[in-house]
Amino acid sequence: MKTFLVTALVLGLHAQSSFAQDRLECVLPQGGRIVMEGSCEALYGNDPATCDTRYATRYLGPDGAAPVELGITSMRRTDDSGTPAEMCANFYVRDGAVHAPAARHGQYRSVAKGRLTSLDMQPRYDKEVEMQANRESALRALSRPGYTRMAVQGTTWVIEDALTRWHWGHYADADFYRQPLSHVSQTLSTDQGKSWSAPVITSESRLFAIGTSALDQPDGARPAASTIADKRQERRALMAQGKQLVVRCRLPDQSEFVLSGMLQDDEDAKRQSGGELPPFVPLASVSYVAAPGRAAIDVDPELALLMGLPTAAAGPAHDQVCNGAGLANGVPYIGITMLDQDGKRFTQFAYPDKIWFPDEPPRQVKDMLMRQELTMGFNAAVTRRGKLIGLEYPLLSHACASGAQGDKVPVCPVGGVLRSESHDNGISWSDLAFSTTSWIFAPGKPVEQQPGRAKLASE
């Protein structure tokens, strides 16, 4: 096996009282290694991913030379949205030098012959080129997977941003970061970064291999084949060691989802919040109990679409938590996962980007919602009809949804849904489409009053 395929990935979680240590190791094509380490505060607060994203980084050469300290590297941590492959792909080898991503905006770092070099520069920004790279054409749009490279080639400094074709509504079945690069945004300097050429969109890249994805560049670093799910499970196991907060959401057929979170200990409470509990704690586990005495079925908390559990007495916050679970067509669901046909496990789908809480829906859908004066709700749900699976977002009147006063959330009836369907158990999905009929939501009734929704169990 070639050296660049032999990689070591260690995502270590040390069960200490207040922090965990992340360690990510990437192997470069010439056998050198990048090691990143970062401490993680105990998960706490509204957001379960409140960990540091700054990693102490060092380079270990293939010849056993002394390590080279690179300082801090800032990037998304592995249990937010960045995977090990996405993180390692930021490091690459070119012309004998190892290149590392920036610790701050405008910084470029490289290691050659055991010495670290750091360059600071501000390439020219061109609004027209930026608009070209992000134009909204449904068939020819380009998107940035987020990878930038810099290299010195003779007397010319080169900076390139990777671009890939983004077919709105037609890329759903593919991993976005595995899409082949088609162009780059390129800018040059011949006076050591004092001035820069206007950036151009070109398929003639100097630094990237066009036709190959950002994660599969021949000169890029790679991690081992490991799943982040293992890391998440370990971190949740650490949370489960603490004092538990339990919320039970009961379905119309009397089955229940049991959700647990971690309450901090007294020492942490005094240190972090003066003895006061925060309004929410992280979600540690979800289980489904079909009937009293039946064995519980574990559900992946990542698919429950819940940020945390409320610490206050039973009230509206608990109702909102339970609103994310329900019974549709006789199938129990919570968030975007549902009970499998054999009744023994909850199906975990690898949902495409377009139906995973998109920042914005596709342009055609967005235009349609504007014409209908509707807005997307946050209670996405999934169900099954025979072998056909449907995922739906409820749609609410824009005027009603935007009518919040103070802390009071308006109660708005469902006016339709956006639905995507799968005929192959979630391997591929149709484009989001508007419908006035729903498999899950009763039109005319608010999400909080849906007949199939779960309710907070009072006993």
PDB file of C-alpha atoms in Angstrom, residues 59-268:
ATOM      1  CA  TYR A  59       4.533  18.846  11.437  1.00  0.00           C
ATOM      2  CA  LEU A  60       6.530  15.600  11.693  1.00  0.00           C
ATOM      3  CA  GLY A  61       8.792  14.978   8.709  1.00  0.00           C
ATOM      4  CA  PRO A  62       9.137  11.558   7.046  1.00  0.00           C
ATOM      5  CA  ASP A  63      12.841  11.355   7.911  1.00  0.00           C
ATOM      6  CA  GLY A  64      12.473  11.532  11.697  1.00  0.00           C
ATOM      7  CA  ALA A  65      13.600  15.158  11.895  1.00  0.00           C
ATOM      8  CA  ALA A  66      12.632  17.321  14.844  1.00  0.00           C
ATOM      9  CA  PRO A  67       8.957  18.376  14.872  1.00  0.00           C
ATOM     10  CA  VAL A  68       8.121  21.807  13.484  1.00  0.00           C
ATOM     11  CA  GLU A  69       5.557  23.719  15.536  1.00  0.00           C
ATOM     12  CA  LEU A  70       3.081  25.484  13.234  1.00  0.00           C
ATOM     13  CA  GLY A  71       1.162  27.266  15.972  1.00  0.00           C
ATOM     14  CA  ILE A  72      -2.629  27.465  15.951  1.00  0.00           C
ATOM     15  CA  THR A  73      -4.832  26.221  13.113  1.00  0.00           C
ATOM     16  CA  SER A  74      -8.454  27.357  13.043  1.00  0.00           C
ATOM     17  CA  MET A  75     -11.074  25.180  11.377  1.00  0.00           C
ATOM     18  CA  ARG A  76     -14.385  23.484  12.006  1.00  0.00           C
ATOM     19  CA  ARG A  77     -14.095  20.727  14.551  1.00  0.00           C
ATOM     20  CA  THR A  78     -15.000  17.176  13.665  1.00  0.00           C
ATOM     21  CA  ASP A  79     -18.244  16.898  15.601  1.00  0.00           C
ATOM     22  CA  ASP A  80     -19.729  20.104  14.194  1.00  0.00           C
ATOM     23  CA  SER A  81     -19.762  19.765  10.430  1.00  0.00           C
ATOM     24  CA  GLY A  82     -16.164  19.232   9.391  1.00  0.00           C
ATOM     25  CA  THR A  83     -15.158  15.583   8.886  1.00  0.00           C
ATOM     26  CA  PRO A  84     -11.567  14.275   9.256  1.00  0.00           C
ATOM     27  CA  ALA A  85     -11.236  14.124   5.460  1.00  0.00           C
ATOM     28  CA  GLU A  86     -12.426  17.723   5.093  1.00  0.00           C
ATOM     29  CA  MET A  87     -10.006  18.903   7.779  1.00  0.00           C
ATOM     30  CA  CYS A  88      -6.959  17.029   6.472  1.00  0.00           C
ATOM     31  CA  ALA A  89      -7.569  18.223   2.899  1.00  0.00           C
ATOM     32  CA  ASN A  90      -6.454  21.723   3.970  1.00  0.00           C
ATOM     33  CA  PHE A  91      -2.834  20.500   4.156  1.00  0.00           C
ATOM     34  CA  TYR A  92      -0.833  19.705   1.011  1.00  0.00           C
ATOM     35  CA  VAL A  93       2.690  19.346  -0.404  1.00  0.00           C
ATOM     36  CA  ARG A  94       3.975  21.352  -3.357  1.00  0.00           C
ATOM     37  CA  ASP A  95       7.529  21.830  -4.660  1.00  0.00           C
ATOM     38  CA  GLY A  96       8.985  20.175  -1.583  1.00  0.00           C
ATOM     39  CA  ALA A  97       7.152  22.457   0.863  1.00  0.00           C
ATOM     40  CA  VAL A  98       4.322  21.481   3.216  1.00  0.00           C
ATOM     41  CA  HIS A  99       1.492  24.014   3.200  1.00  0.00           C
ATOM     42  CA  ALA A 100      -0.893  24.608   6.102  1.00  0.00           C
ATOM     43  CA  PRO A 101      -4.122  26.637   6.391  1.00  0.00           C
ATOM     44  CA  ALA A 102      -4.176  29.980   8.111  1.00  0.00           C
ATOM     45  CA  ALA A 103      -4.421  30.738  11.793  1.00  0.00           C
ATOM     46  CA  ARG A 104      -6.004  34.059  10.815  1.00  0.00           C
ATOM     47  CA  HIS A 105      -7.383  35.715   7.703  1.00  0.00           C
ATOM     48  CA  GLY A 106      -4.758  36.483   5.079  1.00  0.00           C
ATOM     49  CA  GLN A 107      -2.019  34.282   6.553  1.00  0.00           C
ATOM     50  CA  TYR A 108      -0.322  31.497   4.584  1.00  0.00           C
ATOM     51  CA  ARG A 109       2.100  29.036   6.226  1.00  0.00           C
ATOM     52  CA  SER A 110       4.572  26.530   4.780  1.00  0.00           C
ATOM     53  CA  VAL A 111       7.396  24.295   6.006  1.00  0.00           C
ATOM     54  CA  ALA A 112      10.502  23.665   3.888  1.00  0.00           C
ATOM     55  CA  LYS A 113      13.741  22.051   5.048  1.00  0.00           C
ATOM     56  CA  GLY A 114      12.524  21.993   8.644  1.00  0.00           C
ATOM     57  CA  ARG A 115      11.766  25.718   8.794  1.00  0.00           C
ATOM     58  CA  LEU A 116       8.387  27.450   9.102  1.00  0.00           C
ATOM     59  CA  THR A 117       7.603  30.423   6.859  1.00  0.00           C
ATOM     60  CA  SER A 118       4.550  32.602   7.334  1.00  0.00           C
ATOM     61  CA  LEU A 119       3.319  35.148   4.767  1.00  0.00           C
ATOM     62  CA  ASP A 120       0.568  37.712   5.275  1.00  0.00           C
ATOM     63  CA  MET A 121      -1.253  39.108   2.255  1.00  0.00           C
ATOM     64  CA  GLN A 122      -4.583  40.558   1.214  1.00  0.00           C
ATOM     65  CA  PRO A 123      -5.474  39.607  -2.372  1.00  0.00           C
ATOM     66  CA  ARG A 124      -7.599  41.966  -4.386  1.00  0.00           C
ATOM     67  CA  TYR A 125     -11.345  41.509  -4.001  1.00  0.00           C
ATOM     68  CA  ASP A 126     -13.459  41.893  -7.115  1.00  0.00           C
ATOM     69  CA  LYS A 127     -17.232  42.033  -6.654  1.00  0.00           C
ATOM     70  CA  GLU A 128     -17.994  41.171 -10.268  1.00  0.00           C
ATOM     71  CA  VAL A 129     -15.835  38.036 -10.123  1.00  0.00           C
ATOM     72  CA  GLU A 130     -17.454  37.091  -6.820  1.00  0.00           C
ATOM     73  CA  MET A 131     -20.880  37.458  -8.404  1.00  0.00           C
ATOM     74  CA  GLN A 132     -19.763  35.316 -11.337  1.00  0.00           C
ATOM     75  CA  ALA A 133     -18.605  32.571  -8.979  1.00  0.00           C
ATOM     76  CA  ASN A 134     -21.896  32.648  -7.084  1.00  0.00           C
ATOM     77  CA  ARG A 135     -24.342  33.445  -9.855  1.00  0.00           C
ATOM     78  CA  GLU A 136     -27.777  31.908  -9.456  1.00  0.00           C
ATOM     79  CA  SER A 137     -28.069  30.191 -12.833  1.00  0.00           C
ATOM     80  CA  ALA A 138     -29.859  26.917 -12.101  1.00  0.00           C
ATOM     81  CA  LEU A 139     -27.738  25.007 -14.614  1.00  0.00           C
ATOM     82  CA  ARG A 140     -24.277  26.572 -14.485  1.00  0.00           C
ATOM     83  CA  ALA A 141     -23.783  27.859 -10.949  1.00  0.00           C
ATOM     84  CA  LEU A 142     -20.384  27.526  -9.304  1.00  0.00           C
ATOM     85  CA  SER A 143     -19.887  27.001  -5.588  1.00  0.00           C
ATOM     86  CA  ARG A 144     -16.899  27.154  -3.241  1.00  0.00           C
ATOM     87  CA  PRO A 145     -16.190  24.009  -1.212  1.00  0.00           C
ATOM     88  CA  GLY A 146     -13.967  26.204   0.987  1.00  0.00           C
ATOM     89  CA  TYR A 147     -10.404  25.349  -0.027  1.00  0.00           C
ATOM     90  CA  THR A 148      -7.744  27.984  -0.786  1.00  0.00           C
ATOM     91  CA  ARG A 149      -4.151  27.373  -1.871  1.00  0.00           C
ATOM     92  CA  MET A 150      -1.138  29.640  -2.116  1.00  0.00           C
ATOM     93  CA  ALA A 151       2.258  28.936  -3.639  1.00  0.00           C
ATOM     94  CA  VAL A 152       5.321  30.864  -4.780  1.00  0.00           C
ATOM     95  CA  GLN A 153       6.237  29.933  -8.357  1.00  0.00           C
ATOM     96  CA  GLY A 154       9.498  31.632  -9.282  1.00  0.00           C
ATOM     97  CA  THR A 155       8.791  35.366  -8.953  1.00  0.00           C
ATOM     98  CA  THR A 156       5.015  34.909  -9.031  1.00  0.00           C
ATOM     99  CA  TRP A 157       2.798  34.433  -6.003  1.00  0.00           C
ATOM    100  CA  VAL A 158      -0.392  32.482  -6.772  1.00  0.00           C
ATOM    101  CA  ILE A 159      -3.609  32.249  -4.740  1.00  0.00           C
ATOM    102  CA  GLU A 160      -6.523  30.083  -5.860  1.00  0.00           C
ATOM    103  CA  ASP A 161      -9.959  29.304  -4.442  1.00  0.00           C
ATOM    104  CA  ALA A 162     -11.422  25.964  -5.545  1.00  0.00           C
ATOM    105  CA  LEU A 163     -14.773  26.001  -7.367  1.00  0.00           C
ATOM    106  CA  THR A 164     -17.130  23.184  -8.279  1.00  0.00           C
ATOM    107  CA  ARG A 165     -20.326  23.090 -10.298  1.00  0.00           C
ATOM    108  CA  TRP A 166     -23.409  23.313  -8.123  1.00  0.00           C
ATOM    109  CA  HIS A 167     -26.591  22.187  -9.862  1.00  0.00           C
ATOM    110  CA  TRP A 168     -29.398  23.546  -7.679  1.00  0.00           C
ATOM    111  CA  GLY A 169     -31.828  20.737  -6.953  1.00  0.00           C
ATOM    112  CA  HIS A 170     -29.772  18.140  -8.854  1.00  0.00           C
ATOM    113  CA  TYR A 171     -26.749  17.481  -6.628  1.00  0.00           C
ATOM    114  CA  ALA A 172     -28.722  15.918  -3.798  1.00  0.00           C
ATOM    115  CA  ASP A 173     -27.478  12.353  -4.191  1.00  0.00           C
ATOM    116  CA  ALA A 174     -23.770  13.206  -4.041  1.00  0.00           C
ATOM    117  CA  ASP A 175     -21.383  14.274  -1.307  1.00  0.00           C
ATOM    118  CA  PHE A 176     -20.777  17.951  -2.075  1.00  0.00           C
ATOM    119  CA  TYR A 177     -17.128  17.769  -0.991  1.00  0.00           C
ATOM    120  CA  ARG A 178     -16.555  14.816  -3.331  1.00  0.00           C
ATOM    121  CA  GLN A 179     -17.714  16.732  -6.381  1.00  0.00           C
ATOM    122  CA  PRO A 180     -14.918  17.271  -8.944  1.00  0.00           C
ATOM    123  CA  LEU A 181     -13.445  20.765  -9.160  1.00  0.00           C
ATOM    124  CA  SER A 182     -14.251  22.485 -12.447  1.00  0.00           C
ATOM    125  CA  HIS A 183     -12.679  25.950 -12.021  1.00  0.00           C
ATOM    126  CA  VAL A 184     -10.678  28.129  -9.654  1.00  0.00           C
ATOM    127  CA  SER A 185     -10.755  31.798  -8.788  1.00  0.00           C
ATOM    128  CA  GLN A 186      -7.137  32.816  -9.435  1.00  0.00           C
ATOM    129  CA  THR A 187      -5.153  35.948  -8.559  1.00  0.00           C
ATOM    130  CA  LEU A 188      -1.429  36.643  -9.060  1.00  0.00           C
ATOM    131  CA  SER A 189       1.244  38.934  -7.625  1.00  0.00           C
ATOM    132  CA  THR A 190       4.671  39.654  -9.123  1.00  0.00           C
ATOM    133  CA  ASP A 191       5.843  42.054  -6.402  1.00  0.00           C
ATOM    134  CA  GLN A 192       5.777  39.747  -3.352  1.00  0.00           C
ATOM    135  CA  GLY A 193       2.164  40.424  -2.439  1.00  0.00           C
ATOM    136  CA  LYS A 194       2.193  44.229  -2.583  1.00  0.00           C
ATOM    137  CA  SER A 195      -0.335  44.268  -5.426  1.00  0.00           C
ATOM    138  CA  TRP A 196      -2.527  41.640  -7.014  1.00  0.00           C
ATOM    139  CA  SER A 197      -4.145  41.019 -10.373  1.00  0.00           C
ATOM    140  CA  ALA A 198      -7.900  41.044 -10.684  1.00  0.00           C
ATOM    141  CA  PRO A 199      -9.155  37.517  -9.863  1.00  0.00           C
ATOM    142  CA  VAL A 200     -10.327  35.489 -12.824  1.00  0.00           C
ATOM    143  CA  ILE A 201     -12.473  32.354 -13.044  1.00  0.00           C
ATOM    144  CA  THR A 202     -10.465  29.780 -14.989  1.00  0.00           C
ATOM    145  CA  SER A 203     -10.293  26.036 -15.549  1.00  0.00           C
ATOM    146  CA  GLU A 204      -6.496  26.332 -15.992  1.00  0.00           C
ATOM    147  CA  SER A 205      -5.458  25.866 -12.379  1.00  0.00           C
ATOM    148  CA  ARG A 206      -1.866  26.090 -11.189  1.00  0.00           C
ATOM    149  CA  LEU A 207      -2.468  24.615  -7.736  1.00  0.00           C
ATOM    150  CA  PHE A 208      -5.473  22.261  -7.930  1.00  0.00           C
ATOM    151  CA  ALA A 209      -6.119  19.163 -10.042  1.00  0.00           C
ATOM    152  CA  ILE A 210      -9.230  20.031 -12.067  1.00  0.00           C
ATOM    153  CA  GLY A 211     -11.614  17.087 -12.413  1.00  0.00           C
ATOM    154  CA  THR A 212     -10.704  15.794  -8.937  1.00  0.00           C
ATOM    155  CA  SER A 213     -12.572  16.656  -5.743  1.00  0.00           C
ATOM    156  CA  ALA A 214     -11.092  18.892  -3.055  1.00  0.00           C
ATOM    157  CA  LEU A 215     -10.781  15.859  -0.767  1.00  0.00           C
ATOM    158  CA  ASP A 216      -8.966  13.733  -3.358  1.00  0.00           C
ATOM    159  CA  GLN A 217      -6.234  16.095  -4.553  1.00  0.00           C
ATOM    160  CA  PRO A 218      -3.076  14.049  -5.268  1.00  0.00           C
ATOM    161  CA  ASP A 219      -0.883  16.347  -3.158  1.00  0.00           C
ATOM    162  CA  GLY A 220      -3.325  16.624  -0.236  1.00  0.00           C
ATOM    163  CA  ALA A 221      -3.260  15.014   3.216  1.00  0.00           C
ATOM    164  CA  ARG A 222      -5.689  12.254   4.109  1.00  0.00           C
ATOM    165  CA  PRO A 223      -7.008  10.729   7.322  1.00  0.00           C
ATOM    166  CA  ALA A 224      -7.681   7.069   7.958  1.00  0.00           C
ATOM    167  CA  ALA A 225     -11.064   5.579   7.101  1.00  0.00           C
ATOM    168  CA  SER A 226     -12.829   6.365  10.354  1.00  0.00           C
ATOM    169  CA  THR A 227     -16.302   7.563  11.190  1.00  0.00           C
ATOM    170  CA  ILE A 228     -17.086  10.630  13.244  1.00  0.00           C
ATOM    171  CA  ALA A 229     -20.071   8.772  14.655  1.00  0.00           C
ATOM    172  CA  ASP A 230     -17.665   6.913  16.946  1.00  0.00           C
ATOM    173  CA  LYS A 231     -16.361  10.229  18.279  1.00  0.00           C
ATOM    174  CA  ARG A 232     -19.857  11.522  18.905  1.00  0.00           C
ATOM    175  CA  GLN A 233     -20.853   8.367  20.734  1.00  0.00           C
ATOM    176  CA  GLU A 234     -17.807   8.640  22.969  1.00  0.00           C
ATOM    177  CA  ARG A 235     -18.555  12.270  23.762  1.00  0.00           C
ATOM    178  CA  ARG A 236     -22.192  11.452  24.531  1.00  0.00           C
ATOM    179  CA  ALA A 237     -21.023   8.597  26.770  1.00  0.00           C
ATOM    180  CA  LEU A 238     -19.012  11.179  28.714  1.00  0.00           C
ATOM    181  CA  MET A 239     -22.104  13.364  29.042  1.00  0.00           C
ATOM    182  CA  ALA A 240     -24.175  10.414  30.228  1.00  0.00           C
ATOM    183  CA  GLN A 241     -21.889  10.054  33.257  1.00  0.00           C
ATOM    184  CA  GLY A 242     -23.300  13.255  34.712  1.00  0.00           C
ATOM    185  CA  LYS A 243     -26.564  13.886  36.521  1.00  0.00           C
ATOM    186  CA  GLN A 244     -29.447  13.265  34.149  1.00  0.00           C
ATOM    187  CA  LEU A 245     -32.357  15.465  33.120  1.00  0.00           C
ATOM    188  CA  VAL A 246     -35.158  13.384  31.542  1.00  0.00           C
ATOM    189  CA  VAL A 247     -38.001  14.502  29.268  1.00  0.00           C
ATOM    190  CA  ARG A 248     -40.652  11.994  28.136  1.00  0.00           C
ATOM    191  CA  CYS A 249     -42.679  12.718  24.996  1.00  0.00           C
ATOM    192  CA  ARG A 250     -45.779  10.522  24.654  1.00  0.00           C
ATOM    193  CA  LEU A 251     -47.295   9.634  21.285  1.00  0.00           C
ATOM    194  CA  PRO A 252     -51.030   9.121  20.589  1.00  0.00           C
ATOM    195  CA  ASP A 253     -50.590   5.312  20.755  1.00  0.00           C
ATOM    196  CA  GLN A 254     -49.044   5.703  24.265  1.00  0.00           C
ATOM    197  CA  SER A 255     -45.517   4.855  23.120  1.00  0.00           C
ATOM    198  CA  GLU A 256     -42.822   7.324  24.253  1.00  0.00           C
ATOM    199  CA  PHE A 257     -39.599   8.978  23.301  1.00  0.00           C
ATOM    200  CA  VAL A 258     -37.365   9.373  26.369  1.00  0.00           C
ATOM    201  CA  LEU A 259     -34.789  12.142  26.037  1.00  0.00           C
ATOM    202  CA  SER A 260     -31.977  12.712  28.508  1.00  0.00           C
ATOM    203  CA  GLY A 261     -29.519  15.553  29.009  1.00  0.00           C
ATOM    204  CA  MET A 262     -26.638  16.209  31.354  1.00  0.00           C
ATOM    205  CA  LEU A 263     -26.982  18.557  34.299  1.00  0.00           C
ATOM    206  CA  GLN A 264     -23.677  20.034  35.370  1.00  0.00           C
ATOM    207  CA  ASP A 265     -22.399  19.253  38.852  1.00  0.00           C
ATOM    208  CA  ASP A 266     -22.485  21.817  41.650  1.00  0.00           C
ATOM    209  CA  GLU A 267     -18.837  22.747  41.210  1.00  0.00           C
ATOM    210  CA  ASP A 268     -19.281  23.512  37.516  1.00  0.00           C
TER     211      ASP A 268
END
